[in-house]
JSON list of C-alpha atoms in Angstrom, two decimals:
[
{"chain": "E", "resi": 1, "resn": "MET", "atom": "CA", "xyz": [11.70, -34.38, 10.42]},
{"chain": "E", "resi": 2, "resn": "LEU", "atom": "CA", "xyz": [8.24, -35.95, 10.18]},
{"chain": "E", "resi": 3, "resn": "PRO", "atom": "CA", "xyz": [7.41, -38.57, 12.82]},
{"chain": "E", "resi": 4, "resn": "SER", "atom": "CA", "xyz": [6.90, -42.12, 11.58]},
{"chain": "E", "resi": 5, "resn": "ILE", "atom": "CA", "xyz": [3.76, -43.80, 12.89]},
{"chain": "E", "resi": 6, "resn": "SER", "atom": "CA", "xyz": [3.03, -47.50, 13.28]},
{"chain": "E", "resi": 7, "resn": "ILE", "atom": "CA", "xyz": [-0.72, -48.10, 12.99]},
{"chain": "E", "resi": 8, "resn": "CYS", "atom": "CA", "xyz": [-1.28, -51.27, 15.01]},
{"chain": "E", "resi": 9, "resn": "ILE", "atom": "CA", "xyz": [-4.46, -53.24, 14.31]},
{"chain": "E", "resi": 10, "resn": "PRO", "atom": "CA", "xyz": [-5.46, -56.21, 16.48]},
{"chain": "E", "resi": 11, "resn": "ALA", "atom": "CA", "xyz": [-7.84, -58.08, 14.16]},
{"chain": "E", "resi": 12, "resn": "TYR", "atom": "CA", "xyz": [-10.42, -60.79, 14.76]},
{"chain": "E", "resi": 13, "resn": "LYS", "atom": "CA", "xyz": [-12.52, -62.24, 11.92]},
{"chain": "E", "resi": 14, "resn": "ARG", "atom": "CA", "xyz": [-14.59, -59.09, 11.27]},
{"chain": "E", "resi": 15, "resn": "VAL", "atom": "CA", "xyz": [-13.49, -58.47, 7.69]},
{"chain": "E", "resi": 16, "resn": "ASN", "atom": "CA", "xyz": [-16.28, -56.00, 6.90]},
{"chain": "E", "resi": 17, "resn": "TYR", "atom": "CA", "xyz": [-15.14, -53.73, 9.73]},
{"chain": "E", "resi": 18, "resn": "LEU", "atom": "CA", "xyz": [-11.45, -54.25, 8.94]},
{"chain": "E", "resi": 19, "resn": "GLU", "atom": "CA", "xyz": [-12.09, -53.27, 5.33]},
{"chain": "E", "resi": 20, "resn": "ARG", "atom": "CA", "xyz": [-13.70, -50.02, 6.46]},
{"chain": "E", "resi": 21, "resn": "LEU", "atom": "CA", "xyz": [-10.71, -49.23, 8.69]},
{"chain": "E", "resi": 22, "resn": "LEU", "atom": "CA", "xyz": [-8.15, -49.99, 5.97]},
{"chain": "E", "resi": 23, "resn": "LYS", "atom": "CA", "xyz": [-10.02, -47.82, 3.48]},
{"chain": "E", "resi": 24, "resn": "SER", "atom": "CA", "xyz": [-9.94, -44.95, 5.97]},
{"chain": "E", "resi": 25, "resn": "ILE", "atom": "CA", "xyz": [-6.18, -45.48, 6.34]},
{"chain": "E", "resi": 26, "resn": "ASP", "atom": "CA", "xyz": [-5.76, -45.63, 2.57]},
{"chain": "E", "resi": 27, "resn": "SER", "atom": "CA", "xyz": [-7.30, -42.17, 2.25]},
{"chain": "E", "resi": 28, "resn": "GLN", "atom": "CA", "xyz": [-5.11, -40.43, 4.86]},
{"chain": "E", "resi": 29, "resn": "SER", "atom": "CA", "xyz": [-3.30, -37.26, 3.79]},
{"chain": "E", "resi": 30, "resn": "TYR", "atom": "CA", "xyz": [-0.41, -38.05, 6.16]},
{"chain": "E", "resi": 31, "resn": "LEU", "atom": "CA", "xyz": [1.73, -40.75, 4.57]},
{"chain": "E", "resi": 32, "resn": "ASP", "atom": "CA", "xyz": [4.65, -41.50, 6.90]},
{"chain": "E", "resi": 33, "resn": "PHE", "atom": "CA", "xyz": [3.16, -44.60, 8.47]},
{"chain": "E", "resi": 34, "resn": "ASP", "atom": "CA", "xyz": [3.24, -48.37, 8.36]},
{"chain": "E", "resi": 35, "resn": "VAL", "atom": "CA", "xyz": [0.43, -50.79, 9.17]},
{"chain": "E", "resi": 36, "resn": "ILE", "atom": "CA", "xyz": [0.70, -53.86, 11.39]},
{"chain": "E", "resi": 37, "resn": "ILE", "atom": "CA", "xyz": [-2.08, -56.43, 11.70]},
{"chain": "E", "resi": 38, "resn": "THR", "atom": "CA", "xyz": [-2.06, -59.23, 14.25]},
{"chain": "E", "resi": 39, "resn": "ASP", "atom": "CA", "xyz": [-4.74, -61.77, 13.40]},
{"chain": "E", "resi": 40, "resn": "ASP", "atom": "CA", "xyz": [-6.37, -63.44, 16.42]},
{"chain": "E", "resi": 41, "resn": "SER", "atom": "CA", "xyz": [-8.91, -65.43, 14.38]},
{"chain": "E", "resi": 42, "resn": "GLY", "atom": "CA", "xyz": [-7.53, -68.85, 15.31]},
{"chain": "E", "resi": 43, "resn": "GLU", "atom": "CA", "xyz": [-8.00, -71.42, 12.53]},
{"chain": "E", "resi": 44, "resn": "ASP", "atom": "CA", "xyz": [-10.30, -69.07, 10.63]},
{"chain": "E", "resi": 45, "resn": "THR", "atom": "CA", "xyz": [-8.42, -67.68, 7.61]},
{"chain": "E", "resi": 46, "resn": "VAL", "atom": "CA", "xyz": [-10.96, -65.03, 6.58]},
{"chain": "E", "resi": 47, "resn": "VAL", "atom": "CA", "xyz": [-8.70, -62.08, 7.48]},
{"chain": "E", "resi": 48, "resn": "GLU", "atom": "CA", "xyz": [-5.68, -63.54, 5.70]},
{"chain": "E", "resi": 49, "resn": "LYS", "atom": "CA", "xyz": [-7.71, -64.31, 2.57]},
{"chain": "E", "resi": 50, "resn": "TYR", "atom": "CA", "xyz": [-9.13, -60.80, 2.52]},
{"chain": "E", "resi": 51, "resn": "LEU", "atom": "CA", "xyz": [-5.70, -59.20, 2.79]},
{"chain": "E", "resi": 52, "resn": "ASN", "atom": "CA", "xyz": [-4.27, -61.45, 0.06]},
{"chain": "E", "resi": 53, "resn": "SER", "atom": "CA", "xyz": [-7.01, -60.37, -2.32]},
{"chain": "E", "resi": 54, "resn": "SER", "atom": "CA", "xyz": [-6.87, -56.64, -1.57]},
{"chain": "E", "resi": 55, "resn": "VAL", "atom": "CA", "xyz": [-4.62, -53.85, -2.79]},
{"chain": "E", "resi": 56, "resn": "PHE", "atom": "CA", "xyz": [-3.76, -50.74, -0.81]},
{"chain": "E", "resi": 57, "resn": "LYS", "atom": "CA", "xyz": [-1.36, -47.85, -1.32]},
{"chain": "E", "resi": 58, "resn": "PHE", "atom": "CA", "xyz": [0.52, -48.82, 1.83]},
{"chain": "E", "resi": 59, "resn": "LYS", "atom": "CA", "xyz": [2.35, -51.97, 2.90]},
{"chain": "E", "resi": 60, "resn": "ILE", "atom": "CA", "xyz": [0.79, -54.20, 5.55]},
{"chain": "E", "resi": 61, "resn": "GLN", "atom": "CA", "xyz": [2.83, -56.35, 7.91]},
{"chain": "E", "resi": 62, "resn": "TYR", "atom": "CA", "xyz": [0.61, -59.31, 8.72]},
{"chain": "E", "resi": 63, "resn": "PHE", "atom": "CA", "xyz": [1.12, -61.65, 11.68]},
{"chain": "E", "resi": 64, "resn": "LYS", "atom": "CA", "xyz": [-1.06, -64.64, 12.46]},
{"chain": "E", "resi": 65, "resn": "ASN", "atom": "CA", "xyz": [-1.16, -65.50, 16.15]},
{"chain": "E", "resi": 66, "resn": "LYS", "atom": "CA", "xyz": [-0.34, -69.17, 16.70]},
{"chain": "E", "resi": 67, "resn": "THR", "atom": "CA", "xyz": [-3.08, -69.37, 19.30]},
{"chain": "E", "resi": 68, "resn": "SER", "atom": "CA", "xyz": [-5.87, -66.91, 19.99]},
{"chain": "E", "resi": 69, "resn": "LEU", "atom": "CA", "xyz": [-4.66, -64.36, 22.54]},
{"chain": "E", "resi": 70, "resn": "GLY", "atom": "CA", "xyz": [-7.83, -62.41, 23.24]},
{"chain": "E", "resi": 71, "resn": "SER", "atom": "CA", "xyz": [-7.94, -58.81, 24.42]},
{"chain": "E", "resi": 72, "resn": "PRO", "atom": "CA", "xyz": [-5.79, -57.06, 25.49]},
{"chain": "E", "resi": 73, "resn": "MET", "atom": "CA", "xyz": [-3.02, -59.55, 24.67]},
{"chain": "E", "resi": 74, "resn": "ASN", "atom": "CA", "xyz": [-3.63, -59.11, 20.94]},
{"chain": "E", "resi": 75, "resn": "TRP", "atom": "CA", "xyz": [-3.34, -55.35, 21.34]},
{"chain": "E", "resi": 76, "resn": "LEU", "atom": "CA", "xyz": [0.11, -55.83, 22.85]},
{"chain": "E", "resi": 77, "resn": "ALA", "atom": "CA", "xyz": [1.05, -58.33, 20.14]},
{"chain": "E", "resi": 78, "resn": "ALA", "atom": "CA", "xyz": [0.36, -55.72, 17.46]},
{"chain": "E", "resi": 79, "resn": "MET", "atom": "CA", "xyz": [2.23, -53.02, 19.36]},
{"chain": "E", "resi": 80, "resn": "SER", "atom": "CA", "xyz": [5.25, -55.29, 19.85]},
{"chain": "E", "resi": 81, "resn": "HIS", "atom": "CA", "xyz": [5.93, -55.25, 16.09]},
{"chain": "E", "resi": 82, "resn": "ALA", "atom": "CA", "xyz": [5.92, -51.44, 15.84]},
{"chain": "E", "resi": 83, "resn": "LYS", "atom": "CA", "xyz": [9.02, -49.78, 14.41]},
{"chain": "E", "resi": 84, "resn": "GLY", "atom": "CA", "xyz": [7.74, -46.22, 14.05]},
{"chain": "E", "resi": 85, "resn": "ASP", "atom": "CA", "xyz": [8.51, -43.32, 16.35]},
{"chain": "E", "resi": 86, "resn": "TRP", "atom": "CA", "xyz": [4.89, -43.41, 17.51]},
{"chain": "E", "resi": 87, "resn": "ILE", "atom": "CA", "xyz": [2.25, -46.10, 17.95]},
{"chain": "E", "resi": 88, "resn": "LYS", "atom": "CA", "xyz": [-1.35, -45.50, 16.90]},
{"chain": "E", "resi": 89, "resn": "ILE", "atom": "CA", "xyz": [-3.49, -48.45, 17.92]},
{"chain": "E", "resi": 90, "resn": "MET", "atom": "CA", "xyz": [-6.72, -48.84, 15.96]},
{"chain": "E", "resi": 91, "resn": "HIS", "atom": "CA", "xyz": [-9.20, -51.57, 16.82]},
{"chain": "E", "resi": 92, "resn": "ASP", "atom": "CA", "xyz": [-10.41, -53.38, 13.72]},
{"chain": "E", "resi": 93, "resn": "ASP", "atom": "CA", "xyz": [-14.00, -52.16, 14.11]},
{"chain": "E", "resi": 94, "resn": "ASP", "atom": "CA", "xyz": [-12.97, -48.50, 14.46]},
{"chain": "E", "resi": 95, "resn": "TYR", "atom": "CA", "xyz": [-11.81, -46.11, 11.73]},
{"chain": "E", "resi": 96, "resn": "PHE", "atom": "CA", "xyz": [-10.46, -42.62, 11.06]},
{"chain": "E", "resi": 97, "resn": "SER", "atom": "CA", "xyz": [-13.22, -40.03, 10.75]},
{"chain": "E", "resi": 98, "resn": "SER", "atom": "CA", "xyz": [-11.53, -37.88, 8.09]},
{"chain": "E", "resi": 99, "resn": "ILE", "atom": "CA", "xyz": [-8.64, -37.92, 5.62]},
{"chain": "E", "resi": 100, "resn": "ASP", "atom": "CA", "xyz": [-6.67, -35.61, 7.93]},
{"chain": "E", "resi": 101, "resn": "SER", "atom": "CA", "xyz": [-7.13, -37.56, 11.18]},
{"chain": "E", "resi": 102, "resn": "LEU", "atom": "CA", "xyz": [-3.61, -38.99, 11.19]},
{"chain": "E", "resi": 103, "resn": "LYS", "atom": "CA", "xyz": [-2.15, -35.59, 10.24]},
{"chain": "E", "resi": 104, "resn": "PHE", "atom": "CA", "xyz": [-3.82, -34.00, 13.26]},
{"chain": "E", "resi": 105, "resn": "PHE", "atom": "CA", "xyz": [-2.12, -36.58, 15.49]},
{"chain": "E", "resi": 106, "resn": "ALA", "atom": "CA", "xyz": [1.22, -36.10, 13.69]},
{"chain": "E", "resi": 107, "resn": "ASP", "atom": "CA", "xyz": [1.07, -32.32, 14.11]},
{"chain": "E", "resi": 108, "resn": "TYR", "atom": "CA", "xyz": [1.39, -32.75, 17.88]},
{"chain": "E", "resi": 109, "resn": "MET", "atom": "CA", "xyz": [4.07, -35.47, 17.81]},
{"chain": "E", "resi": 110, "resn": "THR", "atom": "CA", "xyz": [6.72, -33.02, 18.95]},
{"chain": "E", "resi": 111, "resn": "GLU", "atom": "CA", "xyz": [9.44, -32.80, 21.56]},
{"chain": "E", "resi": 112, "resn": "GLY", "atom": "CA", "xyz": [7.95, -32.75, 25.04]},
{"chain": "E", "resi": 113, "resn": "ILE", "atom": "CA", "xyz": [4.75, -34.63, 24.16]},
{"chain": "E", "resi": 114, "resn": "ASP", "atom": "CA", "xyz": [4.58, -38.33, 25.05]},
{"chain": "E", "resi": 115, "resn": "CYS", "atom": "CA", "xyz": [0.93, -39.25, 24.48]},
{"chain": "E", "resi": 116, "resn": "ILE", "atom": "CA", "xyz": [-1.89, -37.77, 22.42]},
{"chain": "E", "resi": 117, "resn": "PHE", "atom": "CA", "xyz": [-5.61, -38.34, 22.86]},
{"chain": "E", "resi": 118, "resn": "SER", "atom": "CA", "xyz": [-8.37, -37.21, 20.53]},
{"chain": "E", "resi": 119, "resn": "GLY", "atom": "CA", "xyz": [-12.11, -36.97, 20.63]},
{"chain": "E", "resi": 120, "resn": "TYR", "atom": "CA", "xyz": [-14.29, -39.59, 18.95]},
{"chain": "E", "resi": 121, "resn": "LYS", "atom": "CA", "xyz": [-17.72, -40.39, 17.60]},
{"chain": "E", "resi": 122, "resn": "ILE", "atom": "CA", "xyz": [-19.83, -43.45, 18.26]},
{"chain": "E", "resi": 123, "resn": "VAL", "atom": "CA", "xyz": [-21.30, -45.11, 15.16]},
{"chain": "E", "resi": 124, "resn": "TYR", "atom": "CA", "xyz": [-24.53, -47.00, 15.78]},
{"chain": "E", "resi": 125, "resn": "ASP", "atom": "CA", "xyz": [-25.87, -49.95, 13.78]},
{"chain": "E", "resi": 126, "resn": "ASN", "atom": "CA", "xyz": [-28.26, -47.61, 11.94]},
{"chain": "E", "resi": 127, "resn": "PHE", "atom": "CA", "xyz": [-25.20, -45.50, 10.93]},
{"chain": "E", "resi": 128, "resn": "SER", "atom": "CA", "xyz": [-26.23, -42.56, 13.09]},
{"chain": "E", "resi": 129, "resn": "LEU", "atom": "CA", "xyz": [-23.37, -40.77, 14.86]},
{"chain": "E", "resi": 130, "resn": "LYS", "atom": "CA", "xyz": [-22.96, -39.38, 18.37]},
{"chain": "E", "resi": 131, "resn": "ASP", "atom": "CA", "xyz": [-20.05, -37.05, 19.10]},
{"chain": "E", "resi": 132, "resn": "MET", "atom": "CA", "xyz": [-18.44, -38.07, 22.38]},
{"chain": "E", "resi": 133, "resn": "THR", "atom": "CA", "xyz": [-15.65, -35.47, 22.25]},
{"chain": "E", "resi": 134, "resn": "ILE", "atom": "CA", "xyz": [-15.19, -33.80, 25.61]},
{"chain": "E", "resi": 135, "resn": "LYS", "atom": "CA", "xyz": [-14.15, -30.19, 26.19]},
{"chain": "E", "resi": 136, "resn": "SER", "atom": "CA", "xyz": [-10.48, -29.40, 26.78]},
{"chain": "E", "resi": 137, "resn": "SER", "atom": "CA", "xyz": [-11.38, -28.06, 30.22]},
{"chain": "E", "resi": 138, "resn": "LEU", "atom": "CA", "xyz": [-12.74, -31.48, 31.26]},
{"chain": "E", "resi": 139, "resn": "PHE", "atom": "CA", "xyz": [-9.67, -33.22, 29.90]},
{"chain": "E", "resi": 140, "resn": "LYS", "atom": "CA", "xyz": [-7.47, -30.91, 32.00]},
{"chain": "E", "resi": 141, "resn": "ARG", "atom": "CA", "xyz": [-9.52, -31.87, 35.05]},
{"chain": "E", "resi": 142, "resn": "VAL", "atom": "CA", "xyz": [-8.90, -35.53, 34.24]},
{"chain": "E", "resi": 143, "resn": "LEU", "atom": "CA", "xyz": [-5.15, -34.92, 34.01]},
{"chain": "E", "resi": 144, "resn": "LYS", "atom": "CA", "xyz": [-5.19, -33.24, 37.43]},
{"chain": "E", "resi": 145, "resn": "ASN", "atom": "CA", "xyz": [-7.22, -36.10, 38.93]},
{"chain": "E", "resi": 146, "resn": "PRO", "atom": "CA", "xyz": [-7.09, -39.12, 36.58]},
{"chain": "E", "resi": 147, "resn": "PHE", "atom": "CA", "xyz": [-8.99, -41.30, 39.05]},
{"chain": "E", "resi": 148, "resn": "ILE", "atom": "CA", "xyz": [-12.10, -39.55, 37.72]},
{"chain": "E", "resi": 149, "resn": "LEU", "atom": "CA", "xyz": [-11.89, -42.20, 34.99]},
{"chain": "E", "resi": 150, "resn": "SER", "atom": "CA", "xyz": [-12.71, -44.97, 37.46]},
{"chain": "E", "resi": 151, "resn": "ALA", "atom": "CA", "xyz": [-16.24, -43.55, 37.70]},
{"chain": "E", "resi": 152, "resn": "ASN", "atom": "CA", "xyz": [-16.65, -42.57, 34.05]},
{"chain": "E", "resi": 153, "resn": "ASN", "atom": "CA", "xyz": [-14.19, -43.14, 31.22]},
{"chain": "E", "resi": 154, "resn": "VAL", "atom": "CA", "xyz": [-14.85, -39.86, 29.46]},
{"chain": "E", "resi": 155, "resn": "ILE", "atom": "CA", "xyz": [-11.70, -40.22, 27.33]},
{"chain": "E", "resi": 156, "resn": "GLY", "atom": "CA", "xyz": [-12.87, -43.20, 25.29]},
{"chain": "E", "resi": 157, "resn": "PRO", "atom": "CA", "xyz": [-11.56, -46.50, 23.91]},
{"chain": "E", "resi": 158, "resn": "PRO", "atom": "CA", "xyz": [-7.92, -47.26, 22.98]},
{"chain": "E", "resi": 159, "resn": "SER", "atom": "CA", "xyz": [-8.31, -46.10, 19.38]},
{"chain": "E", "resi": 160, "resn": "VAL", "atom": "CA", "xyz": [-8.28, -42.45, 20.55]},
{"chain": "E", "resi": 161, "resn": "LEU", "atom": "CA", "xyz": [-4.68, -42.78, 21.77]},
{"chain": "E", "resi": 162, "resn": "ALA", "atom": "CA", "xyz": [-1.28, -42.33, 20.13]},
{"chain": "E", "resi": 163, "resn": "LEU", "atom": "CA", "xyz": [1.91, -42.71, 22.15]},
{"chain": "E", "resi": 164, "resn": "LYS", "atom": "CA", "xyz": [5.66, -42.73, 21.72]},
{"chain": "E", "resi": 165, "resn": "ARG", "atom": "CA", "xyz": [6.99, -46.19, 20.99]},
{"chain": "E", "resi": 166, "resn": "GLU", "atom": "CA", "xyz": [9.67, -45.76, 23.67]},
{"chain": "E", "resi": 167, "resn": "ILE", "atom": "CA", "xyz": [7.05, -45.67, 26.45]},
{"chain": "E", "resi": 168, "resn": "LEU", "atom": "CA", "xyz": [7.49, -48.87, 28.43]},
{"chain": "E", "resi": 169, "resn": "ASP", "atom": "CA", "xyz": [4.17, -48.82, 30.28]},
{"chain": "E", "resi": 170, "resn": "THR", "atom": "CA", "xyz": [1.67, -51.17, 28.65]},
{"chain": "E", "resi": 171, "resn": "TYR", "atom": "CA", "xyz": [-1.89, -52.36, 29.13]},
{"chain": "E", "resi": 172, "resn": "ASP", "atom": "CA", "xyz": [-2.29, -54.62, 32.16]},
{"chain": "E", "resi": 173, "resn": "THR", "atom": "CA", "xyz": [-3.35, -57.97, 30.67]},
{"chain": "E", "resi": 174, "resn": "ARG", "atom": "CA", "xyz": [-4.78, -59.12, 34.00]},
{"chain": "E", "resi": 175, "resn": "LEU", "atom": "CA", "xyz": [-7.59, -56.61, 33.60]},
{"chain": "E", "resi": 176, "resn": "LYS", "atom": "CA", "xyz": [-10.55, -56.84, 31.25]},
{"chain": "E", "resi": 177, "resn": "TRP", "atom": "CA", "xyz": [-13.30, -54.25, 31.29]},
{"chain": "E", "resi": 178, "resn": "ILE", "atom": "CA", "xyz": [-11.20, -51.60, 33.02]},
{"chain": "E", "resi": 179, "resn": "VAL", "atom": "CA", "xyz": [-7.99, -52.16, 31.05]},
{"chain": "E", "resi": 180, "resn": "ASP", "atom": "CA", "xyz": [-8.19, -48.94, 29.03]},
{"chain": "E", "resi": 181, "resn": "TRP", "atom": "CA", "xyz": [-8.92, -46.36, 31.70]},
{"chain": "E", "resi": 182, "resn": "GLU", "atom": "CA", "xyz": [-6.56, -48.00, 34.19]},
{"chain": "E", "resi": 183, "resn": "TYR", "atom": "CA", "xyz": [-3.83, -47.54, 31.57]},
{"chain": "E", "resi": 184, "resn": "TYR", "atom": "CA", "xyz": [-4.82, -43.91, 31.04]},
{"chain": "E", "resi": 185, "resn": "ILE", "atom": "CA", "xyz": [-4.51, -43.27, 34.78]},
{"chain": "E", "resi": 186, "resn": "ARG", "atom": "CA", "xyz": [-0.93, -44.58, 34.75]},
{"chain": "E", "resi": 187, "resn": "LEU", "atom": "CA", "xyz": [-0.05, -42.58, 31.65]},
{"chain": "E", "resi": 188, "resn": "ALA", "atom": "CA", "xyz": [-1.50, -39.37, 33.12]},
{"chain": "E", "resi": 189, "resn": "SER", "atom": "CA", "xyz": [0.58, -39.77, 36.27]},
{"chain": "E", "resi": 190, "resn": "LYS", "atom": "CA", "xyz": [3.92, -40.15, 34.45]},
{"chain": "E", "resi": 191, "resn": "TYR", "atom": "CA", "xyz": [3.87, -38.57, 30.97]},
{"chain": "E", "resi": 192, "resn": "ASN", "atom": "CA", "xyz": [3.21, -35.33, 29.13]},
{"chain": "E", "resi": 193, "resn": "ILE", "atom": "CA", "xyz": [-0.15, -35.61, 27.39]},
{"chain": "E", "resi": 194, "resn": "HIS", "atom": "CA", "xyz": [-1.83, -33.51, 24.72]},
{"chain": "E", "resi": 195, "resn": "TYR", "atom": "CA", "xyz": [-5.53, -33.57, 23.91]},
{"chain": "E", "resi": 196, "resn": "ILE", "atom": "CA", "xyz": [-7.08, -32.80, 20.51]},
{"chain": "E", "resi": 197, "resn": "ASN", "atom": "CA", "xyz": [-10.73, -31.93, 21.08]},
{"chain": "E", "resi": 198, "resn": "LYS", "atom": "CA", "xyz": [-11.76, -33.04, 17.61]},
{"chain": "E", "resi": 199, "resn": "PRO", "atom": "CA", "xyz": [-13.47, -36.38, 16.82]},
{"chain": "E", "resi": 200, "resn": "LEU", "atom": "CA", "xyz": [-10.65, -37.91, 14.79]},
{"chain": "E", "resi": 201, "resn": "VAL", "atom": "CA", "xyz": [-11.84, -41.50, 15.27]},
{"chain": "E", "resi": 202, "resn": "CYS", "atom": "CA", "xyz": [-15.17, -43.31, 14.85]},
{"chain": "E", "resi": 203, "resn": "VAL", "atom": "CA", "xyz": [-15.84, -46.32, 17.07]}
]
């Protein structure tokens, strides 16, 4: 049975980036997913207007936050609406690097795996790319000693992660700039993790 995936998008005003992300989702070869958008734009209705005027092959569940939550609270808001077997968080200014990105994640959503990380590329303002994907050997070193991430977050931003919806551990909202790698440290200490050393996401 194919795993169902909830793609959770915490959005904030940046419609041009959101459009790029949604187009990358629209082109995915893996189709057993739903999309959840939590809009943190406050009184600004630009995201809602864009979604109302756009057509995609998939259904979008849209939620407007009553008050702006900020990061990472808006990440958790999006994840709280997930119904799929797995959660794939995608920040609104990131996107899938190929039509098979989601399929690569799905291929490893099997019994005994709780979390999946992938490599990624950085996209600069001049549209040049830098591959930040680390070797599998380095990722194994991180799993053995996850506190390596406190010196250098070699894994990357939250959009490289997919995890089972049943995992109760969440991002610590008291943290700001270290919220991602602190979460990775806790995941590495408790769960079975797989790494795909391919740049499946652009950030």
